[in-house]
Short mmCIF file of C-alpha atoms in Angstrom, two decimals:
data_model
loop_
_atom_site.label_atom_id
_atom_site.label_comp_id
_atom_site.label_asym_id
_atom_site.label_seq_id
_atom_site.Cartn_x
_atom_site.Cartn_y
_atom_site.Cartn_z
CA UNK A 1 -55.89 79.59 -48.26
CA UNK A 2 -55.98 80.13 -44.61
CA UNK A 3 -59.71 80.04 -42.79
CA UNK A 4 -60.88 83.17 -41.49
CA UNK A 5 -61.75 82.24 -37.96
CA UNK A 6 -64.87 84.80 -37.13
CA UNK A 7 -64.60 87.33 -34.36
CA UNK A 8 -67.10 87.35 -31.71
CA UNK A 9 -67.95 90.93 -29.93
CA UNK A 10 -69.70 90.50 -26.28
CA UNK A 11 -71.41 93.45 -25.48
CA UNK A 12 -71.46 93.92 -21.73
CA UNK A 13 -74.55 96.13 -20.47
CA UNK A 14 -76.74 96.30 -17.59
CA UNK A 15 -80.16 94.70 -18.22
CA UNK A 16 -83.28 95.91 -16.69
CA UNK A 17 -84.34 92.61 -16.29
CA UNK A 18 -84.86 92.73 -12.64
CA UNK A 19 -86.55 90.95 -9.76
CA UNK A 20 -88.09 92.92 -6.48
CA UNK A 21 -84.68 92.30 -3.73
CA UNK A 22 -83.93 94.76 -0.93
CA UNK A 23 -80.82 96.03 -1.62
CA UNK A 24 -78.64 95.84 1.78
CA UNK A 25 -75.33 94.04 1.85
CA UNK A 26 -73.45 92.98 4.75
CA UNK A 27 -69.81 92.16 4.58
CA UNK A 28 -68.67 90.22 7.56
CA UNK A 29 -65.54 88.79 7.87
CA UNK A 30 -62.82 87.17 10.74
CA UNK A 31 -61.65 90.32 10.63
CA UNK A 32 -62.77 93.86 12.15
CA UNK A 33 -63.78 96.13 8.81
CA UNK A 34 -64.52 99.80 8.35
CA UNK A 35 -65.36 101.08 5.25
CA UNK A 36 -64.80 105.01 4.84
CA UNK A 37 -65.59 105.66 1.08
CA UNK A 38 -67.53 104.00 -1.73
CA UNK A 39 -67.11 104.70 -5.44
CA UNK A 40 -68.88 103.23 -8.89
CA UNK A 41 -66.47 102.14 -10.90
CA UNK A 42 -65.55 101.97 -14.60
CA UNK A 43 -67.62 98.71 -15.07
CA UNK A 44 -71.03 100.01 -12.77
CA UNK A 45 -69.47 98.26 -9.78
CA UNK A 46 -68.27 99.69 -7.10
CA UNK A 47 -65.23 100.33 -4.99
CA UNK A 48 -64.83 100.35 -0.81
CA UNK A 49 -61.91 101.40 0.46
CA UNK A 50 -60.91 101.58 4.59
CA UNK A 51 -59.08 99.37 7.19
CA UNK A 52 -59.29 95.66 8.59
CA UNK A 53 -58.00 95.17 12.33
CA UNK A 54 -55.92 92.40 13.37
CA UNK A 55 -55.02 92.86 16.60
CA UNK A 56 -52.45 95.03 16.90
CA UNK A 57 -52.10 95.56 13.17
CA UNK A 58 -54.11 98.01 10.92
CA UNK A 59 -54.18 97.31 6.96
CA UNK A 60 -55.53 99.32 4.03
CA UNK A 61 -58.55 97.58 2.47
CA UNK A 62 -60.06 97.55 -0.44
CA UNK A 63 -63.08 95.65 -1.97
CA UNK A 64 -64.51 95.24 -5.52
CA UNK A 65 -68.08 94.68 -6.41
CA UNK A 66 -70.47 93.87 -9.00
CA UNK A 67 -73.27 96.25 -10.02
CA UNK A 68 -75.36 94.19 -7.52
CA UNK A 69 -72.92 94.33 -4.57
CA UNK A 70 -71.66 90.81 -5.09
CA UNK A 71 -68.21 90.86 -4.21
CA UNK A 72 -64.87 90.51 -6.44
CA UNK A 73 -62.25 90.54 -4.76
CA UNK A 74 -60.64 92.12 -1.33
CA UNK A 75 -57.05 92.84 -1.08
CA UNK A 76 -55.52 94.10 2.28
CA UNK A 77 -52.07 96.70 2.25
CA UNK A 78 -49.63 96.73 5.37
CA UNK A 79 -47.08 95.42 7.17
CA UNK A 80 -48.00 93.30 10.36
CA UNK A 81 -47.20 95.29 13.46
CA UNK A 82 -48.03 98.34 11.72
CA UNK A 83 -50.86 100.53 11.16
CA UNK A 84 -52.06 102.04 7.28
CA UNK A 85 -55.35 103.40 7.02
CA UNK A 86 -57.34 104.18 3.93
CA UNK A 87 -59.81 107.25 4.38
CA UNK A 88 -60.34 108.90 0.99
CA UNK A 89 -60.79 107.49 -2.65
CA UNK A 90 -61.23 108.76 -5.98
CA UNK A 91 -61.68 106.83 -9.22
CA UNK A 92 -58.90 108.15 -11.78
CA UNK A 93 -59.63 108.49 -15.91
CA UNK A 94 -57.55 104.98 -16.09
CA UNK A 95 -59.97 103.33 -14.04
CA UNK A 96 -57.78 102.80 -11.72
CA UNK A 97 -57.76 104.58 -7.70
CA UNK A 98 -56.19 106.95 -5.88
CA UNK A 99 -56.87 106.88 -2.10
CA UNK A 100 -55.37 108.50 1.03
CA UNK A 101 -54.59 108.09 4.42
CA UNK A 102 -51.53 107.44 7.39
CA UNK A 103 -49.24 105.29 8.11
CA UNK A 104 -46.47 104.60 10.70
CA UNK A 105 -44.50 102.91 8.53
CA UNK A 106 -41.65 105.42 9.13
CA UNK A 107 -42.22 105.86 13.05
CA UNK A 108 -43.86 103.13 15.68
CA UNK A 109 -44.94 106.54 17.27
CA UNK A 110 -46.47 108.70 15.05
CA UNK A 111 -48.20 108.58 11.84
CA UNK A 112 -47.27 110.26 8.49
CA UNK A 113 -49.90 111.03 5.49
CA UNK A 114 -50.32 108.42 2.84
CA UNK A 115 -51.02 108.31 -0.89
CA UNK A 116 -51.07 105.39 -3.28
CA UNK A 117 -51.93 105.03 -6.78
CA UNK A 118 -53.68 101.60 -7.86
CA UNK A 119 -54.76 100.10 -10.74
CA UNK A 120 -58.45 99.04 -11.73
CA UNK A 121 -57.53 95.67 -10.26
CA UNK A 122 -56.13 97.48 -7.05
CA UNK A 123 -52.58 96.60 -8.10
CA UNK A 124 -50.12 98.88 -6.80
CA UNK A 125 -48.58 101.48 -9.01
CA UNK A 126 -46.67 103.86 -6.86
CA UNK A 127 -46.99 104.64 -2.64
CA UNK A 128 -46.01 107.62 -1.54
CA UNK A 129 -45.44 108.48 2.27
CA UNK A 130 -45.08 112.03 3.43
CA UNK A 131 -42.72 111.97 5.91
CA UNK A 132 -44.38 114.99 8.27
CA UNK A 133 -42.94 117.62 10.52
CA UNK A 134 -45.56 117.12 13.07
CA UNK A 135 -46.68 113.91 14.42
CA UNK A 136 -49.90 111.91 13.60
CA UNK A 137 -50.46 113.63 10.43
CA UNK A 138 -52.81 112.16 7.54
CA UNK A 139 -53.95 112.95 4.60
CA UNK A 140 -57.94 113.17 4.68
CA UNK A 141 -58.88 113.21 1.27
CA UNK A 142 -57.63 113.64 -2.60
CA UNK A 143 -59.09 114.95 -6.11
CA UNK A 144 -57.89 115.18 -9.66
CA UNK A 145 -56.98 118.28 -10.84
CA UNK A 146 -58.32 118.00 -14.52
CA UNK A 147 -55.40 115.87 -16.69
CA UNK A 148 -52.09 117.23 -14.09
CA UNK A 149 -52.00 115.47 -10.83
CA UNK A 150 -54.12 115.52 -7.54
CA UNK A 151 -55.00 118.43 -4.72
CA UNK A 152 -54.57 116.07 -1.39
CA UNK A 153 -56.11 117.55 1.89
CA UNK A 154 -53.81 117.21 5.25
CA UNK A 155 -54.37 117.74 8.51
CA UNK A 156 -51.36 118.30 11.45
CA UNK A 157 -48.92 118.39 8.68
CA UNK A 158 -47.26 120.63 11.70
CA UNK A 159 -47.54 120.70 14.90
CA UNK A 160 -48.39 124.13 15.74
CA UNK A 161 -52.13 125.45 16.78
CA UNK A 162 -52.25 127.06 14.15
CA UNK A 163 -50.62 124.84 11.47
CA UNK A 164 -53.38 121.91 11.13
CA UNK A 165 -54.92 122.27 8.04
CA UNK A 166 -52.98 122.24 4.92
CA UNK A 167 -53.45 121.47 0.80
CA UNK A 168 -50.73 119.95 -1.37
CA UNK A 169 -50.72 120.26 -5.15
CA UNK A 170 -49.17 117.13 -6.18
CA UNK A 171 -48.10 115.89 -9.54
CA UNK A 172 -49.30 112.86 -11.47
CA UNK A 173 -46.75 110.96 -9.13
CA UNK A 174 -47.53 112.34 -6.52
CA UNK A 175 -44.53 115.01 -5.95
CA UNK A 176 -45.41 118.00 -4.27
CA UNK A 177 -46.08 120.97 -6.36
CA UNK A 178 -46.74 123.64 -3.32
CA UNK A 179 -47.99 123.06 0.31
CA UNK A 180 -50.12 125.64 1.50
CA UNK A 181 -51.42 126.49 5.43
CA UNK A 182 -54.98 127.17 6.03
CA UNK A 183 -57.22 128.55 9.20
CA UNK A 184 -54.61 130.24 11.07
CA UNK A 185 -56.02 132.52 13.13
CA UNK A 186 -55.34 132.63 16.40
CA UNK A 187 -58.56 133.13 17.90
CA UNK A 188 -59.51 129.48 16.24
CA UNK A 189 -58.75 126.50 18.25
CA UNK A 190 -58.60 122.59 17.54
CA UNK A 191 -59.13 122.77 13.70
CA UNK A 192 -60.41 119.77 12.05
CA UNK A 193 -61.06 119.31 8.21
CA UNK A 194 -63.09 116.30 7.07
CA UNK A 195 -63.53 116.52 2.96
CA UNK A 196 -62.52 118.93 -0.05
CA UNK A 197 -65.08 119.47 -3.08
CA UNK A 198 -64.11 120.25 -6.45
CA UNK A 199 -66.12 123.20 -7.30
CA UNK A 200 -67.73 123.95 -11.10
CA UNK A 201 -65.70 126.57 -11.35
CA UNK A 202 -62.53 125.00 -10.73
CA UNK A 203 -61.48 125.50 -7.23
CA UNK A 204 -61.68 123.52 -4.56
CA UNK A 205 -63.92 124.08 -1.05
CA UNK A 206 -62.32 122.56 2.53
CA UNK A 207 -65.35 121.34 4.53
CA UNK A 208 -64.31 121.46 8.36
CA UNK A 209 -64.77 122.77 12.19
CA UNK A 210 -63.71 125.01 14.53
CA UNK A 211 -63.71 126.27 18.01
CA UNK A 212 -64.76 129.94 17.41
CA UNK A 213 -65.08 132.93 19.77
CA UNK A 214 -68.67 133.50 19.12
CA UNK A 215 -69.45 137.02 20.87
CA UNK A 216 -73.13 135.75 21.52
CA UNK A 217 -71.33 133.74 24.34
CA UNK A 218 -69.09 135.85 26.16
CA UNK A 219 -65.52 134.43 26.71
CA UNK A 220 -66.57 130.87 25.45
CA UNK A 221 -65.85 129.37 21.93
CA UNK A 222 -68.60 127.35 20.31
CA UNK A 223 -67.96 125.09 17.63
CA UNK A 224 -68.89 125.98 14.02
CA UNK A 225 -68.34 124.46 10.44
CA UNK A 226 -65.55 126.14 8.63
CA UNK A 227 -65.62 126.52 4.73
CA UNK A 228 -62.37 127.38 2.60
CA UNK A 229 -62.70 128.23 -0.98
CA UNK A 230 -59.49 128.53 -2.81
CA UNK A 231 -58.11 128.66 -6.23
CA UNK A 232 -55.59 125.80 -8.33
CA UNK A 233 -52.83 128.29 -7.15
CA UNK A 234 -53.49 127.51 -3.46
CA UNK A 235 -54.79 130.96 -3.06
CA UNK A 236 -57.85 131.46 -0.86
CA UNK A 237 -61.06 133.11 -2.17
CA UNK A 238 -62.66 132.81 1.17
CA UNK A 239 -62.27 131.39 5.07
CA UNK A 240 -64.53 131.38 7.67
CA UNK A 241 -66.72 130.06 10.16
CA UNK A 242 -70.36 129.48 9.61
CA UNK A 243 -71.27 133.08 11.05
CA UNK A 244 -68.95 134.99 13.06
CA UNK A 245 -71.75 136.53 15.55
CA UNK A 246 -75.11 134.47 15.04
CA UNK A 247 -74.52 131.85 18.13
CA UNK A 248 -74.99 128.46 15.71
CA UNK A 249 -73.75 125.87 16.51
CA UNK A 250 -72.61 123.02 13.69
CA UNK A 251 -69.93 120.48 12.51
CA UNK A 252 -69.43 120.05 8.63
CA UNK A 253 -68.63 117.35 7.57
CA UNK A 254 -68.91 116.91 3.43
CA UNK A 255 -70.32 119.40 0.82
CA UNK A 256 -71.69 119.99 -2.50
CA UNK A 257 -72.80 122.72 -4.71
CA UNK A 258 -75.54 124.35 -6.99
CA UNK A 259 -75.47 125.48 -10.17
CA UNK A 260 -75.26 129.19 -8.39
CA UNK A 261 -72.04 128.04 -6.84
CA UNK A 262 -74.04 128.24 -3.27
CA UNK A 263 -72.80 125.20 -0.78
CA UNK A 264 -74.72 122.84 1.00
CA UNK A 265 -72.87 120.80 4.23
CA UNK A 266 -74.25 117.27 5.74
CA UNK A 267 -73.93 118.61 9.38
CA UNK A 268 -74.16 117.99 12.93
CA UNK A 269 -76.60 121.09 15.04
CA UNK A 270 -76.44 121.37 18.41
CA UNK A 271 -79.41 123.00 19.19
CA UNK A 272 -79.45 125.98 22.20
CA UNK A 273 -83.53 126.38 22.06
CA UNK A 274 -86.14 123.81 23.95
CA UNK A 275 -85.76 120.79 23.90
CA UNK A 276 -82.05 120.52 22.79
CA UNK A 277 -80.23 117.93 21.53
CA UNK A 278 -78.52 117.35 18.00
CA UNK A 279 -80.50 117.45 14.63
CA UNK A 280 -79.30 115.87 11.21
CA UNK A 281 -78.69 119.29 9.23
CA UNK A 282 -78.21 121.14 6.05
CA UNK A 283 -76.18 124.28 6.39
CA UNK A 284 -77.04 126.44 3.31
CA UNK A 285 -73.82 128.93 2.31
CA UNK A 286 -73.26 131.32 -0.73
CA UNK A 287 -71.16 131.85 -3.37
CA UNK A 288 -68.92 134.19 -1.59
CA UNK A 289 -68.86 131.89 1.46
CA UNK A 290 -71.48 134.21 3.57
CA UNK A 291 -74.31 132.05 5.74
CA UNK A 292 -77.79 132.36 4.46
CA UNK A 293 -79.76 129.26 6.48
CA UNK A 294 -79.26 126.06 7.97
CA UNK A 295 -82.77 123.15 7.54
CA UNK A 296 -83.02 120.76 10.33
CA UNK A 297 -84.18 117.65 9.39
CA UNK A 298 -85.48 116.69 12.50
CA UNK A 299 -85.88 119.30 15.51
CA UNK A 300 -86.81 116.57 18.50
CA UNK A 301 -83.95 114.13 18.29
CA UNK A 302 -81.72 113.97 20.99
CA UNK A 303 -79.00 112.72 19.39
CA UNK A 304 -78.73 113.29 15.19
CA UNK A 305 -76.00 113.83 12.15
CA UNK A 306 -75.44 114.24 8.72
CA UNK A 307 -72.96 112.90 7.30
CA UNK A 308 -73.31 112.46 3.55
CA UNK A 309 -74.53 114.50 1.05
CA UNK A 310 -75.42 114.59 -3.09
CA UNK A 311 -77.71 115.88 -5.48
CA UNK A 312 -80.32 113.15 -7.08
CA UNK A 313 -81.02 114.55 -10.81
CA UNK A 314 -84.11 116.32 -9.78
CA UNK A 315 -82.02 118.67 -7.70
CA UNK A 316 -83.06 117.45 -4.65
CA UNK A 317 -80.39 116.47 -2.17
CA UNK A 318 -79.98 112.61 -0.37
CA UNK A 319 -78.25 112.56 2.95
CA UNK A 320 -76.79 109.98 4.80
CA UNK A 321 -77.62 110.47 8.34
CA UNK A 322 -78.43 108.70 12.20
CA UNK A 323 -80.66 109.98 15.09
CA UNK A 324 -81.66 108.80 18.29
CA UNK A 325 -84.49 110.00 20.90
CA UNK A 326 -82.69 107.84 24.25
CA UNK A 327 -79.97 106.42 25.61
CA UNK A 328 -80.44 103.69 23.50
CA UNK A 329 -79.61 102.66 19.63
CA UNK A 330 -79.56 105.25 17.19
CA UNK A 331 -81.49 105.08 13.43
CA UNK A 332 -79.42 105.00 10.64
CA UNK A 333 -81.10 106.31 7.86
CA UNK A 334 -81.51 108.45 4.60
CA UNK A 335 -83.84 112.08 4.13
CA UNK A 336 -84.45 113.27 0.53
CA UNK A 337 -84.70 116.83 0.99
CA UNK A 338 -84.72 120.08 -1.36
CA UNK A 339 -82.77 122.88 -1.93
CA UNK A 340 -84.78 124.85 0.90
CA UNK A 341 -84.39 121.96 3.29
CA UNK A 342 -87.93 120.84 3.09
CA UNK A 343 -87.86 116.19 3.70
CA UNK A 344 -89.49 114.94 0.85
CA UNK A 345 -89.25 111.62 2.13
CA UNK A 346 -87.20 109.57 4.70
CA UNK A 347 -86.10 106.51 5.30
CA UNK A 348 -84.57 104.20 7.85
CA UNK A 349 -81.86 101.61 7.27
CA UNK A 350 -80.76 99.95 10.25
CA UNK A 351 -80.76 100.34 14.46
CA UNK A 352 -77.22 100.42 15.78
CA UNK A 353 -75.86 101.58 18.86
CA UNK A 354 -72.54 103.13 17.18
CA UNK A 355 -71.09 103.60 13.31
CA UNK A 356 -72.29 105.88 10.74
CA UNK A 357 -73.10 106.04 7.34
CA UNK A 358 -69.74 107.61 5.99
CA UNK A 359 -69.61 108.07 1.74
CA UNK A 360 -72.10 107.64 -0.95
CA UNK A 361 -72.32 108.06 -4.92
CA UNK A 362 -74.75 108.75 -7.47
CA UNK A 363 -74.86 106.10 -9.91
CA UNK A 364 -75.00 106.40 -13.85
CA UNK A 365 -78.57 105.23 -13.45
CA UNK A 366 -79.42 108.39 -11.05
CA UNK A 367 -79.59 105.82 -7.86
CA UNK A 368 -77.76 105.92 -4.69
CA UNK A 369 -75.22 103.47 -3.53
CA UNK A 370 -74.81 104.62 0.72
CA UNK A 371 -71.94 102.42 3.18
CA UNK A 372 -70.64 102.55 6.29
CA UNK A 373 -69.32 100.49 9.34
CA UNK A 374 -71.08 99.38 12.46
CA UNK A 375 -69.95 97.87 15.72
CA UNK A 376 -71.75 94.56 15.75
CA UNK A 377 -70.80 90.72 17.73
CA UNK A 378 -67.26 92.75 19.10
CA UNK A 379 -66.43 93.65 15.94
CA UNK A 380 -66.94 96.01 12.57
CA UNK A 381 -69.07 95.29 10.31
CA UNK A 382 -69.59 97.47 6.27
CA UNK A 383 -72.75 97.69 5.24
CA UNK A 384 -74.46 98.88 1.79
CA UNK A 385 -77.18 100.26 0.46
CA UNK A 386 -78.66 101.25 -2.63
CA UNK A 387 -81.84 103.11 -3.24
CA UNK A 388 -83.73 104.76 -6.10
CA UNK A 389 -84.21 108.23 -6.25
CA UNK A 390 -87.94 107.59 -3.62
CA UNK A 391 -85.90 105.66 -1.54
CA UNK A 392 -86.73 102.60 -2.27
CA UNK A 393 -84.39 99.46 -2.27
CA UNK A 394 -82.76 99.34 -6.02
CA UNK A 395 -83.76 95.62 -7.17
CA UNK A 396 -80.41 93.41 -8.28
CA UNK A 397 -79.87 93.29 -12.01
CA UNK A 398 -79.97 89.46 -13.15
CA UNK A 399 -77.61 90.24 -16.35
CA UNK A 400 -74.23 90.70 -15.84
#
């Protein structure tokens, strides 16, 4: 009779066995890196996906991580000569990655938006490039829609004025389902769209800017976050500026939402009132798409932005932002803030004198993992960060 050979099960889990570490991670490397969105992944790791420069040649990057930032693996996508860039990502139910950007793969003179479809070891499945009617087009960013494909956000798909924002329903292959226009008034100029957010409800909000005839400054046009709410069917629920008449200034540049559907941008203010400058701000925005406040975060900076935003479990909202009082490097740095806009608590990162925090994620374990690129010895650097929900530097797990 044959021996029965026993079966051993490993049982992989995150230990809180932990020792005190600030958790910051530099990734240098011979080449220039930018870093435009982090996920967590299937396995508590996390994903970084942007671009690495090589002199005249731009590649797709990506870059695996453990739980504790260590890295994986990298893998690069491109031609030489050519120029792909990675600005969106989403994790797909496969584990695997869908990520956008452009490419000029198809013409050395413009670029054309780009999808691809990897694996959860960044292997390519299928690449998709859209071969656009306008030139530099690129796809900004991409979410599932439930179980049946993807809604990918475009901008200069044409090249009219008013043709520069667009939405394509896509398949699980990536095949266009129906292409839709959006902020096409006349009156608007230089539209811009920076992230979509899949709403509770099951539509989908375009996070933006505009130039905008604001009457409160006669025959001048002040720029102002735009919000567009539509439906799975491409239909829009509502479009606007950030006040048609109240003289606010703003840029939007990524949103979330309450459990009263009301939206909350990371955002730029220019102020207009002593002593000027730009504060890191919250724009506050209801249901139906109507302005109800915006919370500076600071109100002396000279120079200040929000760029990330996401709700901790506690319903307060992190932000990934950078401020500066001179001429000379800014702060890059993190507020904790509520729902009313009040800081609970701040925090500075780093001191650089360009780069920006650009994506973030909410863990499983209600933590924070923050990146970005900086300009550093001529060339870019990624950097990470994860913090608790106080802000503190998340110590490194010493069990796999």
């Amino acid at each position: 009779m044959k021996e029965k050979t026993p079966i051993l099960i490993f049982f992989f889990f995150v230990s809180l066995n932990l020792y005190s570490q600030e958790w910051m991670k530099i990734y240098p490397d011979s080449l220039d890196t930018e870093i435009h969105t982090v996920r967590e992944h299937y396995d508590k790791g996390y994903v970084f996906s942007g671009e690495r420069y090589e002199g005249w040649s731009y590649y797709g990057f990506l870059m695996k991580t453990d739980v504790n930032g260590k890295v994986l693996w990298k893998k690069s996508y491109g031609i030489p000569l050519k120029m792909n860039q990675l600005c969106s990502s989403r994790v797909t139910p496969d584990g695997g990655l869908i990520l956008t950007g452009s490419t000029n793969n198809l013409s050395t003179t413009c670029t054309d938006p780009l999808l691809i479809k990897l694996n959860s070891c960044g292997e390519k499945e299928w690449c998709k490039i859209y071969n656009a009617q306008g030139c530099n087009s690129w796809a900004k960013d991409v979410d599932l829609v439930d179980d049946s494909g993807y809604l990918m956000l475009l901008d200069r798909w044409k090249s009219g004025q008013e043709e520069m924002i667009w939405l394509f329903r896509l398949d699980n292959l990536g095949e266009v389902i129906w292409a839709q226009v959006y902020a096409t008034d006349p009156g608007w100029n230089s539209e811009l769209s920076h992230s979509i957010l899949k709403t509770t409800d099951n539509c989908f909000v375009i996070t933006g800017e505009t130039y905008y005839p604001d009457p409160t400054y006669p025959n001048k046009k002040i720029i102002k976050i735009i919000l567009i709410k539509v439906n799975l069917n491409g239909e829009t629920i509502f479009e606007g500026p950030w006040g048609t008449d109240n003289g606010v200034y703003s840029k939007g540049y990524e949103s979330v939402e309450d459990n009263q559907h009301n939206i909350y941008t990371a955002s730029e203010h220019p102020r207009t009132s002593f002593p000027g400058g730009d504060s890191p701000c919250i724009f506050k925005t209801s249901s139906t798409g109507e302005p109800i406040d915006y919370f500076d975060l600071l109100t002396t900076s000279i120079k200040g932005i929000s760029t990330t935003i996401n709700w901790f479990q506690d319903s307060s909202l992190i932000l990934g932002t950078k401020w500066g009082y001179s001429n000379g490097v800014d702060t890059i740095g993190v507020f904790k803030s509520n729902n009313m806009g009040t800081v609970l608590k701040s925090k500075s990162l780093i001191t650089s004198l360009s780069g920006t925090l650009q994506s973030s994620d909410i863990t499983f374990n209600n933590k924070v993992v923050i990146a970005g690129s900086f300009f550093s010895t001529n060339k870019w650097q990624a950097y990470a960060f994860k913090l608790t929900s106080d802000l503190e530097y998340d110590s490194v797990y010493t069990t796999p």
